[in-house]
């Protein structure tokens, strides 16, 4: 591409150690192959801010801003300004000024925004400068789902956010040249909800680092004390994220006790950073382990007899599921976690529609090792065929004029 790229993302795309950072990091690497990239982004905490030097090595320039607006302040400002709370949380004068400066001083030919709240930093662009919006997930639908099941003030807040954010998503989609989502299913849902033509959004799948998440990769196995002697069931994820919290709470309190009553030495390990108090409390239940952050999640995944992803609220494609499949492990997923993943129930993973199904499927995998191993091998083969990052992100180059034209919308 004859020009440079401005990439705006809501969380520093390094290191690629959580779902949103994995996609944004690989998107940045794909953009870097097309032309010089300038990155405007936020750090959530001191740890994020320490990675500024790493980001500098990947970019032509960058602006890393510490995000410090509270949800309470953003909620009040959102009410006053009649805008979504998610947008208010990320509003930042410094980043607005930096974007304006970059657009004025550099030969920017494309602006790529990652996650809808970053669209506020994209001003009207000159003729010939493309705007690519990677919504990733249909976020307003998530808030609407939260609000539908809640009463009181929080229910009202989430329902309002669902409405306001949906209005904002539609406005952004109307001015972007390309609207991307993490799967064709997510893109199609947005188009139906927003009454848009199917060609006005398309899915760009997540991928997996197939060399890193490989059963034979070089990683430290669990110690015998960590592994234990009985069956090991695990869940991986960022444990301050509400859908993950709800998933492990449900599994630990309702499904696992039934499994544990049959396999008395079975353990359920909740593996992930920043476990909230509700998650830490689960460690008091028989057989439940809460690890917190671990140096390398692959040791836990490789040791698991079964990986579970019983999410009741899920948007897009779950990296945790793709990574476990890439490691050749048998996976039991909810319908919500399965949506958007190109895999077949019973062949590449097992879909459990309710708690009773979770229990029965996990028990079958624990009791039938041959079936579990066959499911794991098929899972690995499927991600090799469908979820290599170079393949999934190839359309990005085409959108920026680096290859044959690409048709928008689901195939």
CSV table of C-alpha atoms in Angstrom, one decimal:
chain,number,residue,atom,x,y,z
A,1,UNK,CA,0.0,0.0,0.0
A,2,UNK,CA,1.3,3.4,-0.9
A,3,UNK,CA,0.9,5.1,2.5
A,4,UNK,CA,0.7,4.4,6.2
A,5,UNK,CA,-1.9,3.0,8.5
A,6,UNK,CA,-3.4,4.4,11.7
A,7,UNK,CA,-4.5,1.6,14.1
A,8,UNK,CA,-6.6,2.4,17.1
A,9,UNK,CA,-7.4,-0.2,19.7
A,10,UNK,CA,-8.9,0.0,23.2
A,11,UNK,CA,-6.2,-2.1,24.9
A,12,UNK,CA,-2.5,-2.2,24.2
A,13,UNK,CA,-2.1,-5.1,21.7
A,14,UNK,CA,0.8,-6.7,23.6
A,15,UNK,CA,1.4,-9.2,25.0
A,16,UNK,CA,-1.1,-11.5,23.3
A,17,UNK,CA,-2.1,-13.2,26.5
A,18,UNK,CA,-5.9,-12.6,26.6
A,19,UNK,CA,-8.7,-12.8,24.0
A,20,UNK,CA,-8.9,-9.2,22.8
A,21,UNK,CA,-5.1,-8.8,22.8
A,22,UNK,CA,-4.6,-11.9,20.8
A,23,UNK,CA,-6.7,-10.7,17.9
A,24,UNK,CA,-5.4,-7.1,18.1
A,25,UNK,CA,-1.8,-8.3,18.2
A,26,UNK,CA,-2.2,-10.5,15.2
A,27,UNK,CA,-4.1,-7.8,13.4
A,28,UNK,CA,-1.2,-5.4,14.1
A,29,UNK,CA,1.3,-7.9,12.7
A,30,UNK,CA,-0.8,-8.3,9.6
A,31,UNK,CA,-1.0,-4.5,9.1
A,32,UNK,CA,2.7,-4.1,9.7
A,33,UNK,CA,3.3,-6.3,6.6
A,34,UNK,CA,1.3,-3.9,4.5
A,35,UNK,CA,2.8,-0.6,5.6
A,36,UNK,CA,4.1,1.5,8.5
A,37,UNK,CA,1.6,1.5,11.4
A,38,UNK,CA,0.9,4.2,14.0
A,39,UNK,CA,-0.9,2.9,17.0
A,40,UNK,CA,-3.1,4.8,19.4
A,41,UNK,CA,-4.2,2.7,22.4
A,42,UNK,CA,-4.9,2.5,26.1
A,43,UNK,CA,-3.3,0.7,29.1
A,44,UNK,CA,-5.6,-0.6,31.8
A,45,UNK,CA,-3.0,-0.8,34.6
A,46,UNK,CA,0.7,-0.5,35.5
A,47,UNK,CA,1.4,-3.8,33.8
A,48,UNK,CA,0.0,-2.7,30.5
A,49,UNK,CA,1.9,0.6,30.7
A,50,UNK,CA,5.2,-1.3,31.1
A,51,UNK,CA,4.9,-2.7,27.6
A,52,UNK,CA,5.3,0.6,25.8
A,53,UNK,CA,8.8,-0.2,24.7
A,54,UNK,CA,7.6,-3.5,23.2
A,55,UNK,CA,5.0,-1.7,21.3
A,56,UNK,CA,7.5,0.8,20.0
A,57,UNK,CA,9.4,-2.1,18.3
A,58,UNK,CA,6.3,-3.0,16.3
A,59,UNK,CA,5.2,0.4,15.2
A,60,UNK,CA,6.3,3.5,13.3
A,61,UNK,CA,5.0,5.5,16.3
A,62,UNK,CA,2.5,5.1,19.1
A,63,UNK,CA,0.5,6.8,21.8
A,64,UNK,CA,-0.1,4.7,24.9
A,65,UNK,CA,-2.6,6.4,27.3
A,66,UNK,CA,-3.4,5.1,30.8
A,67,UNK,CA,-7.2,4.6,31.0
A,68,UNK,CA,-8.4,6.1,34.3
A,69,UNK,CA,-12.1,6.9,33.9
A,70,UNK,CA,-14.3,4.9,36.3
A,71,UNK,CA,-17.5,3.3,35.2
A,72,UNK,CA,-19.4,5.6,37.6
A,73,UNK,CA,-17.9,8.7,36.1
A,74,UNK,CA,-18.4,7.4,32.6
A,75,UNK,CA,-22.0,6.4,33.4
A,76,UNK,CA,-22.8,9.9,34.7
A,77,UNK,CA,-21.1,11.6,31.7
A,78,UNK,CA,-22.9,9.2,29.4
A,79,UNK,CA,-26.3,10.2,30.8
A,80,UNK,CA,-25.4,13.9,30.5
A,81,UNK,CA,-24.1,13.6,27.0
A,82,UNK,CA,-26.8,11.0,26.0
A,83,UNK,CA,-24.1,8.6,24.8
A,84,UNK,CA,-23.1,5.0,25.6
A,85,UNK,CA,-21.1,4.4,28.8
A,86,UNK,CA,-18.6,2.3,26.8
A,87,UNK,CA,-17.8,5.3,24.7
A,88,UNK,CA,-17.6,7.7,27.6
A,89,UNK,CA,-15.1,5.4,29.5
A,90,UNK,CA,-12.6,5.7,26.7
A,91,UNK,CA,-13.0,9.4,25.7
A,92,UNK,CA,-9.6,11.0,26.0
A,93,UNK,CA,-8.4,14.5,25.0
A,94,UNK,CA,-4.7,13.4,24.6
A,95,UNK,CA,-5.6,10.6,22.2
A,96,UNK,CA,-7.9,12.8,20.2
A,97,UNK,CA,-5.0,15.3,19.7
A,98,UNK,CA,-2.5,12.6,18.8
A,99,UNK,CA,-4.8,11.2,16.1
A,100,UNK,CA,-5.4,14.7,14.7
A,101,UNK,CA,-1.6,15.2,14.6
A,102,UNK,CA,-0.9,11.9,12.9
A,103,UNK,CA,-3.6,12.4,10.3
A,104,UNK,CA,-2.2,15.9,9.6
A,105,UNK,CA,1.5,15.0,9.4
A,106,UNK,CA,1.7,11.4,8.1
A,107,UNK,CA,0.5,10.0,4.7
A,108,UNK,CA,-2.2,7.9,6.3
A,109,UNK,CA,-4.2,5.9,3.7
A,110,UNK,CA,-6.2,3.8,6.1
A,111,UNK,CA,-7.6,4.0,9.6
A,112,UNK,CA,-8.4,0.7,11.3
A,113,UNK,CA,-10.4,0.9,14.6
A,114,UNK,CA,-10.5,-2.1,16.9
A,115,UNK,CA,-13.6,-2.3,19.1
A,116,UNK,CA,-16.5,0.1,18.7
A,117,UNK,CA,-15.5,2.6,21.4
A,118,UNK,CA,-12.4,3.5,19.4
A,119,UNK,CA,-14.6,4.9,16.5
A,120,UNK,CA,-14.9,8.1,18.5
A,121,UNK,CA,-11.3,8.9,17.6
A,122,UNK,CA,-11.9,8.6,13.9
A,123,UNK,CA,-12.8,12.1,12.5
A,124,UNK,CA,-14.2,12.7,9.0
A,125,UNK,CA,-11.5,11.4,6.7
A,126,UNK,CA,-10.1,12.9,3.5
A,127,UNK,CA,-11.1,11.4,0.2
A,128,UNK,CA,-9.1,8.3,-0.5
A,129,UNK,CA,-8.5,7.4,3.2
A,130,UNK,CA,-10.3,4.1,4.1
A,131,UNK,CA,-12.0,3.5,7.4
A,132,UNK,CA,-12.1,-0.2,8.5
A,133,UNK,CA,-14.1,-0.9,11.7
A,134,UNK,CA,-13.4,-4.1,13.4
A,135,UNK,CA,-16.3,-4.3,15.9
A,136,UNK,CA,-15.0,-7.8,16.9
A,137,UNK,CA,-18.2,-8.5,18.9
A,138,UNK,CA,-21.8,-7.2,18.7
A,139,UNK,CA,-21.3,-5.6,22.0
A,140,UNK,CA,-24.7,-3.9,22.4
A,141,UNK,CA,-26.3,-7.4,22.2
A,142,UNK,CA,-24.2,-8.4,25.2
A,143,UNK,CA,-25.4,-5.5,27.3
A,144,UNK,CA,-29.0,-6.1,26.2
A,145,UNK,CA,-28.7,-9.8,27.3
A,146,UNK,CA,-27.3,-8.7,30.7
A,147,UNK,CA,-30.2,-6.2,31.2
A,148,UNK,CA,-32.9,-8.7,30.2
A,149,UNK,CA,-32.0,-10.9,33.2
A,150,UNK,CA,-31.5,-8.2,35.7
A,151,UNK,CA,-33.7,-6.0,37.9
A,152,UNK,CA,-33.0,-2.8,39.8
A,153,UNK,CA,-30.5,-0.1,38.9
A,154,UNK,CA,-28.0,-2.4,37.2
A,155,UNK,CA,-30.7,-3.9,35.0
A,156,UNK,CA,-31.7,-0.5,33.9
A,157,UNK,CA,-28.1,0.6,33.2
A,158,UNK,CA,-27.4,-2.5,31.1
A,159,UNK,CA,-30.7,-2.1,29.1
A,160,UNK,CA,-29.9,1.5,28.5
A,161,UNK,CA,-26.4,0.7,27.4
A,162,UNK,CA,-27.7,-2.0,25.0
A,163,UNK,CA,-30.0,0.6,23.4
A,164,UNK,CA,-27.5,3.5,23.2
A,165,UNK,CA,-24.6,1.4,22.1
A,166,UNK,CA,-26.7,-0.2,19.4
A,167,UNK,CA,-27.5,3.3,18.1
A,168,UNK,CA,-23.9,4.1,18.1
A,169,UNK,CA,-22.8,0.9,16.4
A,170,UNK,CA,-25.3,1.6,13.6
A,171,UNK,CA,-23.9,5.2,13.2
A,172,UNK,CA,-20.3,3.9,13.0
A,173,UNK,CA,-21.2,1.1,10.5
A,174,UNK,CA,-22.8,3.7,8.3
A,175,UNK,CA,-19.6,5.7,7.9
A,176,UNK,CA,-17.1,2.9,7.8
A,177,UNK,CA,-15.9,1.5,4.5
A,178,UNK,CA,-15.6,-2.0,5.9
A,179,UNK,CA,-17.4,-3.5,9.0
A,180,UNK,CA,-15.8,-6.5,10.5
A,181,UNK,CA,-16.9,-9.0,13.1
A,182,UNK,CA,-15.2,-12.0,14.6
A,183,UNK,CA,-17.4,-14.4,12.7
A,184,UNK,CA,-19.9,-14.5,9.9
A,185,UNK,CA,-22.6,-15.5,12.4
A,186,UNK,CA,-21.9,-12.3,14.4
A,187,UNK,CA,-21.8,-10.2,11.3
A,188,UNK,CA,-25.1,-11.6,10.1
A,189,UNK,CA,-26.7,-11.1,13.5
A,190,UNK,CA,-25.7,-7.4,13.4
A,191,UNK,CA,-27.0,-6.9,9.9
A,192,UNK,CA,-30.3,-8.5,10.7
A,193,UNK,CA,-30.7,-6.4,13.9
A,194,UNK,CA,-29.6,-3.2,12.3
A,195,UNK,CA,-31.7,-3.8,9.1
A,196,UNK,CA,-28.6,-3.7,6.9
A,197,UNK,CA,-27.9,-5.6,3.8
A,198,UNK,CA,-25.8,-8.8,4.4
A,199,UNK,CA,-23.0,-7.3,2.3
A,200,UNK,CA,-22.5,-4.4,4.8
A,201,UNK,CA,-20.6,-6.5,7.3
A,202,UNK,CA,-18.4,-9.6,7.2
A,203,UNK,CA,-16.7,-12.0,9.5
A,204,UNK,CA,-12.9,-12.2,10.0
A,205,UNK,CA,-12.2,-15.2,12.1
A,206,UNK,CA,-9.9,-15.4,15.0
A,207,UNK,CA,-6.9,-17.7,14.5
A,208,UNK,CA,-4.6,-19.7,16.7
A,209,UNK,CA,-0.8,-19.7,16.9
A,210,UNK,CA,-0.6,-23.3,15.8
A,211,UNK,CA,3.1,-23.7,16.7
A,212,UNK,CA,2.7,-22.3,20.2
A,213,UNK,CA,-0.5,-24.1,21.0
A,214,UNK,CA,0.7,-27.5,19.9
A,215,UNK,CA,0.6,-30.8,21.9
A,216,UNK,CA,4.3,-31.3,21.3
A,217,UNK,CA,5.4,-27.7,21.8
A,218,UNK,CA,8.1,-26.9,24.3
A,219,UNK,CA,6.4,-26.0,27.6
A,220,UNK,CA,6.8,-27.1,31.2
A,221,UNK,CA,4.3,-29.8,32.2
A,222,UNK,CA,2.4,-29.6,35.5
A,223,UNK,CA,4.2,-31.0,38.5
A,224,UNK,CA,2.6,-34.1,40.0
A,225,UNK,CA,1.3,-31.9,42.9
A,226,UNK,CA,-0.4,-29.5,40.5
A,227,UNK,CA,-1.8,-32.3,38.3
A,228,UNK,CA,-3.1,-34.6,41.0
A,229,UNK,CA,-3.9,-38.2,40.5
A,230,UNK,CA,-7.5,-38.1,39.4
A,231,UNK,CA,-9.3,-36.6,36.4
A,232,UNK,CA,-8.6,-33.0,35.7
A,233,UNK,CA,-11.2,-30.7,34.2
A,234,UNK,CA,-10.2,-27.1,33.5
A,235,UNK,CA,-11.6,-23.7,32.4
A,236,UNK,CA,-9.3,-21.0,31.2
A,237,UNK,CA,-9.9,-17.3,30.9
A,238,UNK,CA,-9.6,-13.8,32.3
A,239,UNK,CA,-11.3,-14.2,35.6
A,240,UNK,CA,-12.5,-10.6,36.1
A,241,UNK,CA,-14.7,-10.9,33.0
A,242,UNK,CA,-18.4,-11.3,33.8
A,243,UNK,CA,-19.3,-14.1,31.4
A,244,UNK,CA,-16.3,-16.2,32.6
A,245,UNK,CA,-17.2,-15.6,36.2
A,246,UNK,CA,-20.8,-16.7,35.6
A,247,UNK,CA,-19.6,-19.7,33.6
A,248,UNK,CA,-17.3,-21.1,36.3
A,249,UNK,CA,-19.7,-20.3,39.1
A,250,UNK,CA,-22.4,-22.3,37.4
A,251,UNK,CA,-20.2,-25.3,36.6
A,252,UNK,CA,-18.5,-25.4,40.0
A,253,UNK,CA,-21.8,-25.2,41.9
A,254,UNK,CA,-24.1,-27.3,39.7
A,255,UNK,CA,-22.3,-29.5,37.2
A,256,UNK,CA,-19.1,-30.4,39.0
A,257,UNK,CA,-20.6,-31.7,42.2
A,258,UNK,CA,-22.4,-34.4,40.2
A,259,UNK,CA,-19.2,-35.3,38.4
A,260,UNK,CA,-17.3,-35.3,41.7
A,261,UNK,CA,-19.9,-37.6,43.3
A,262,UNK,CA,-18.9,-40.3,40.7
A,263,UNK,CA,-15.2,-39.5,40.4
A,264,UNK,CA,-14.2,-38.6,43.9
A,265,UNK,CA,-10.7,-37.7,43.0
A,266,UNK,CA,-11.7,-35.4,40.1
A,267,UNK,CA,-10.6,-31.8,40.2
A,268,UNK,CA,-12.0,-28.7,38.5
A,269,UNK,CA,-9.3,-26.0,37.9
A,270,UNK,CA,-10.2,-22.4,37.1
A,271,UNK,CA,-7.1,-21.1,35.4
A,272,UNK,CA,-6.8,-17.3,34.7
A,273,UNK,CA,-5.7,-13.9,35.9
A,274,UNK,CA,-7.4,-11.6,38.3
A,275,UNK,CA,-10.0,-13.9,39.9
A,276,UNK,CA,-12.7,-11.9,41.5
A,277,UNK,CA,-13.9,-12.6,45.0
A,278,UNK,CA,-16.8,-14.7,43.7
A,279,UNK,CA,-14.4,-16.9,41.8
A,280,UNK,CA,-11.9,-17.2,44.7
A,281,UNK,CA,-14.7,-18.3,46.9
A,282,UNK,CA,-15.3,-21.4,44.7
A,283,UNK,CA,-12.0,-22.8,45.9
A,284,UNK,CA,-13.8,-23.8,49.1
A,285,UNK,CA,-15.9,-26.3,47.2
A,286,UNK,CA,-14.7,-29.9,47.2
A,287,UNK,CA,-12.3,-30.6,44.3
A,288,UNK,CA,-12.3,-27.0,43.0
A,289,UNK,CA,-9.0,-25.1,42.4
A,290,UNK,CA,-8.5,-21.5,41.6
A,291,UNK,CA,-5.0,-20.9,40.3
A,292,UNK,CA,-5.0,-17.2,39.4
A,293,UNK,CA,-2.6,-16.2,36.7
A,294,UNK,CA,-0.1,-18.9,35.6
A,295,UNK,CA,3.2,-18.5,33.7
A,296,UNK,CA,2.1,-20.7,30.9
A,297,UNK,CA,-1.5,-21.9,30.4
A,298,UNK,CA,-0.4,-24.7,28.0
A,299,UNK,CA,0.8,-26.9,30.9
A,300,UNK,CA,-2.7,-26.9,32.4
A,301,UNK,CA,-4.5,-27.4,29.0
A,302,UNK,CA,-2.2,-30.3,28.1
A,303,UNK,CA,-2.8,-31.9,31.5
A,304,UNK,CA,-6.6,-31.6,31.3
A,305,UNK,CA,-8.7,-34.7,30.7
A,306,UNK,CA,-11.5,-32.3,29.6
A,307,UNK,CA,-11.6,-28.6,28.9
A,308,UNK,CA,-15.0,-26.9,29.5
A,309,UNK,CA,-16.4,-23.6,28.2
A,310,UNK,CA,-19.9,-23.4,29.7
A,311,UNK,CA,-20.5,-19.7,28.9
A,312,UNK,CA,-24.1,-18.6,29.0
A,313,UNK,CA,-23.3,-15.1,27.6
A,314,UNK,CA,-20.8,-15.2,24.8
A,315,UNK,CA,-20.2,-13.0,21.7
A,316,UNK,CA,-18.1,-14.0,18.7
A,317,UNK,CA,-15.4,-16.7,18.8
A,318,UNK,CA,-13.9,-18.0,22.0
A,319,UNK,CA,-10.1,-18.1,21.9
A,320,UNK,CA,-10.1,-20.4,24.9
A,321,UNK,CA,-12.0,-23.0,22.8
A,322,UNK,CA,-9.7,-22.7,19.8
A,323,UNK,CA,-6.6,-23.0,21.9
A,324,UNK,CA,-7.8,-26.1,23.7
A,325,UNK,CA,-8.7,-27.6,20.4
A,326,UNK,CA,-5.3,-26.7,19.0
A,327,UNK,CA,-3.7,-28.5,22.0
A,328,UNK,CA,-5.7,-31.6,21.0
A,329,UNK,CA,-7.9,-31.7,24.1
A,330,UNK,CA,-11.5,-32.8,24.2
A,331,UNK,CA,-13.7,-29.8,24.8
A,332,UNK,CA,-17.3,-29.4,26.1
A,333,UNK,CA,-18.8,-26.1,25.2
A,334,UNK,CA,-22.2,-24.4,25.6
A,335,UNK,CA,-24.1,-23.5,22.5
A,336,UNK,CA,-23.2,-19.8,23.1
A,337,UNK,CA,-19.4,-20.7,23.2
A,338,UNK,CA,-19.8,-22.9,20.1
A,339,UNK,CA,-21.4,-20.2,18.0
A,340,UNK,CA,-19.2,-18.8,15.3
A,341,UNK,CA,-16.7,-21.7,15.5
A,342,UNK,CA,-16.5,-23.8,12.4
A,343,UNK,CA,-16.6,-27.2,14.1
A,344,UNK,CA,-19.2,-30.0,14.4
A,345,UNK,CA,-20.8,-31.2,17.5
A,346,UNK,CA,-19.7,-34.7,18.4
A,347,UNK,CA,-16.8,-34.6,15.9
A,348,UNK,CA,-14.6,-31.7,16.9
A,349,UNK,CA,-16.1,-30.8,20.2
A,350,UNK,CA,-19.2,-31.6,22.3
A,351,UNK,CA,-22.0,-29.1,22.7
A,352,UNK,CA,-23.9,-29.2,26.0
A,353,UNK,CA,-27.2,-27.4,26.0
A,354,UNK,CA,-27.7,-27.4,29.7
A,355,UNK,CA,-26.1,-28.5,33.0
A,356,UNK,CA,-27.4,-32.1,32.7
A,357,UNK,CA,-25.8,-32.3,29.3
A,358,UNK,CA,-22.5,-30.9,30.7
A,359,UNK,CA,-22.4,-33.6,33.3
A,360,UNK,CA,-23.2,-36.4,30.9
A,361,UNK,CA,-20.7,-35.3,28.3
A,362,UNK,CA,-17.9,-34.8,30.7
A,363,UNK,CA,-18.5,-38.1,32.4
A,364,UNK,CA,-18.5,-39.9,29.0
A,365,UNK,CA,-15.2,-38.3,28.0
A,366,UNK,CA,-13.7,-39.2,31.4
A,367,UNK,CA,-14.9,-42.8,31.1
A,368,UNK,CA,-14.1,-43.4,27.4
A,369,UNK,CA,-10.4,-42.4,26.8
A,370,UNK,CA,-10.5,-43.6,23.2
A,371,UNK,CA,-13.4,-41.4,22.4
A,372,UNK,CA,-11.8,-38.4,24.2
A,373,UNK,CA,-8.5,-38.9,22.4
A,374,UNK,CA,-10.2,-39.2,19.0
A,375,UNK,CA,-12.2,-36.0,19.7
A,376,UNK,CA,-8.9,-34.2,20.6
A,377,UNK,CA,-7.2,-35.3,17.4
A,378,UNK,CA,-10.1,-34.2,15.3
A,379,UNK,CA,-10.1,-30.9,17.1
A,380,UNK,CA,-6.5,-30.3,16.3
A,381,UNK,CA,-7.0,-31.2,12.6
A,382,UNK,CA,-9.9,-28.8,12.3
A,383,UNK,CA,-8.0,-25.7,13.7
A,384,UNK,CA,-5.1,-26.5,11.5
A,385,UNK,CA,-7.5,-26.5,8.5
A,386,UNK,CA,-9.5,-23.4,9.5
A,387,UNK,CA,-7.8,-21.2,12.0
A,388,UNK,CA,-4.3,-20.3,11.0
A,389,UNK,CA,-3.8,-16.5,11.6
A,390,UNK,CA,-2.2,-16.0,8.1
A,391,UNK,CA,-5.3,-17.4,6.5
A,392,UNK,CA,-7.9,-15.8,8.6
A,393,UNK,CA,-6.4,-12.3,8.3
A,394,UNK,CA,-5.6,-12.5,4.6
A,395,UNK,CA,-8.7,-10.4,3.6
A,396,UNK,CA,-7.3,-7.4,5.5
A,397,UNK,CA,-4.6,-7.0,3.0
A,398,UNK,CA,-7.1,-7.3,0.2
A,399,UNK,CA,-9.3,-4.6,1.8
A,400,UNK,CA,-6.3,-2.3,1.8
A,401,UNK,CA,-5.5,-2.9,-1.9
A,402,UNK,CA,-2.8,-5.5,-1.4
A,403,UNK,CA,-4.5,-8.3,-3.2
A,404,UNK,CA,-7.6,-9.3,-5.2
A,405,UNK,CA,-10.8,-7.5,-4.3
A,406,UNK,CA,-12.6,-9.1,-1.4
A,407,UNK,CA,-16.4,-9.3,-1.2
A,408,UNK,CA,-18.0,-8.0,2.0
A,409,UNK,CA,-20.5,-10.0,3.9
A,410,UNK,CA,-20.9,-13.7,4.7
A,411,UNK,CA,-20.0,-16.2,1.9
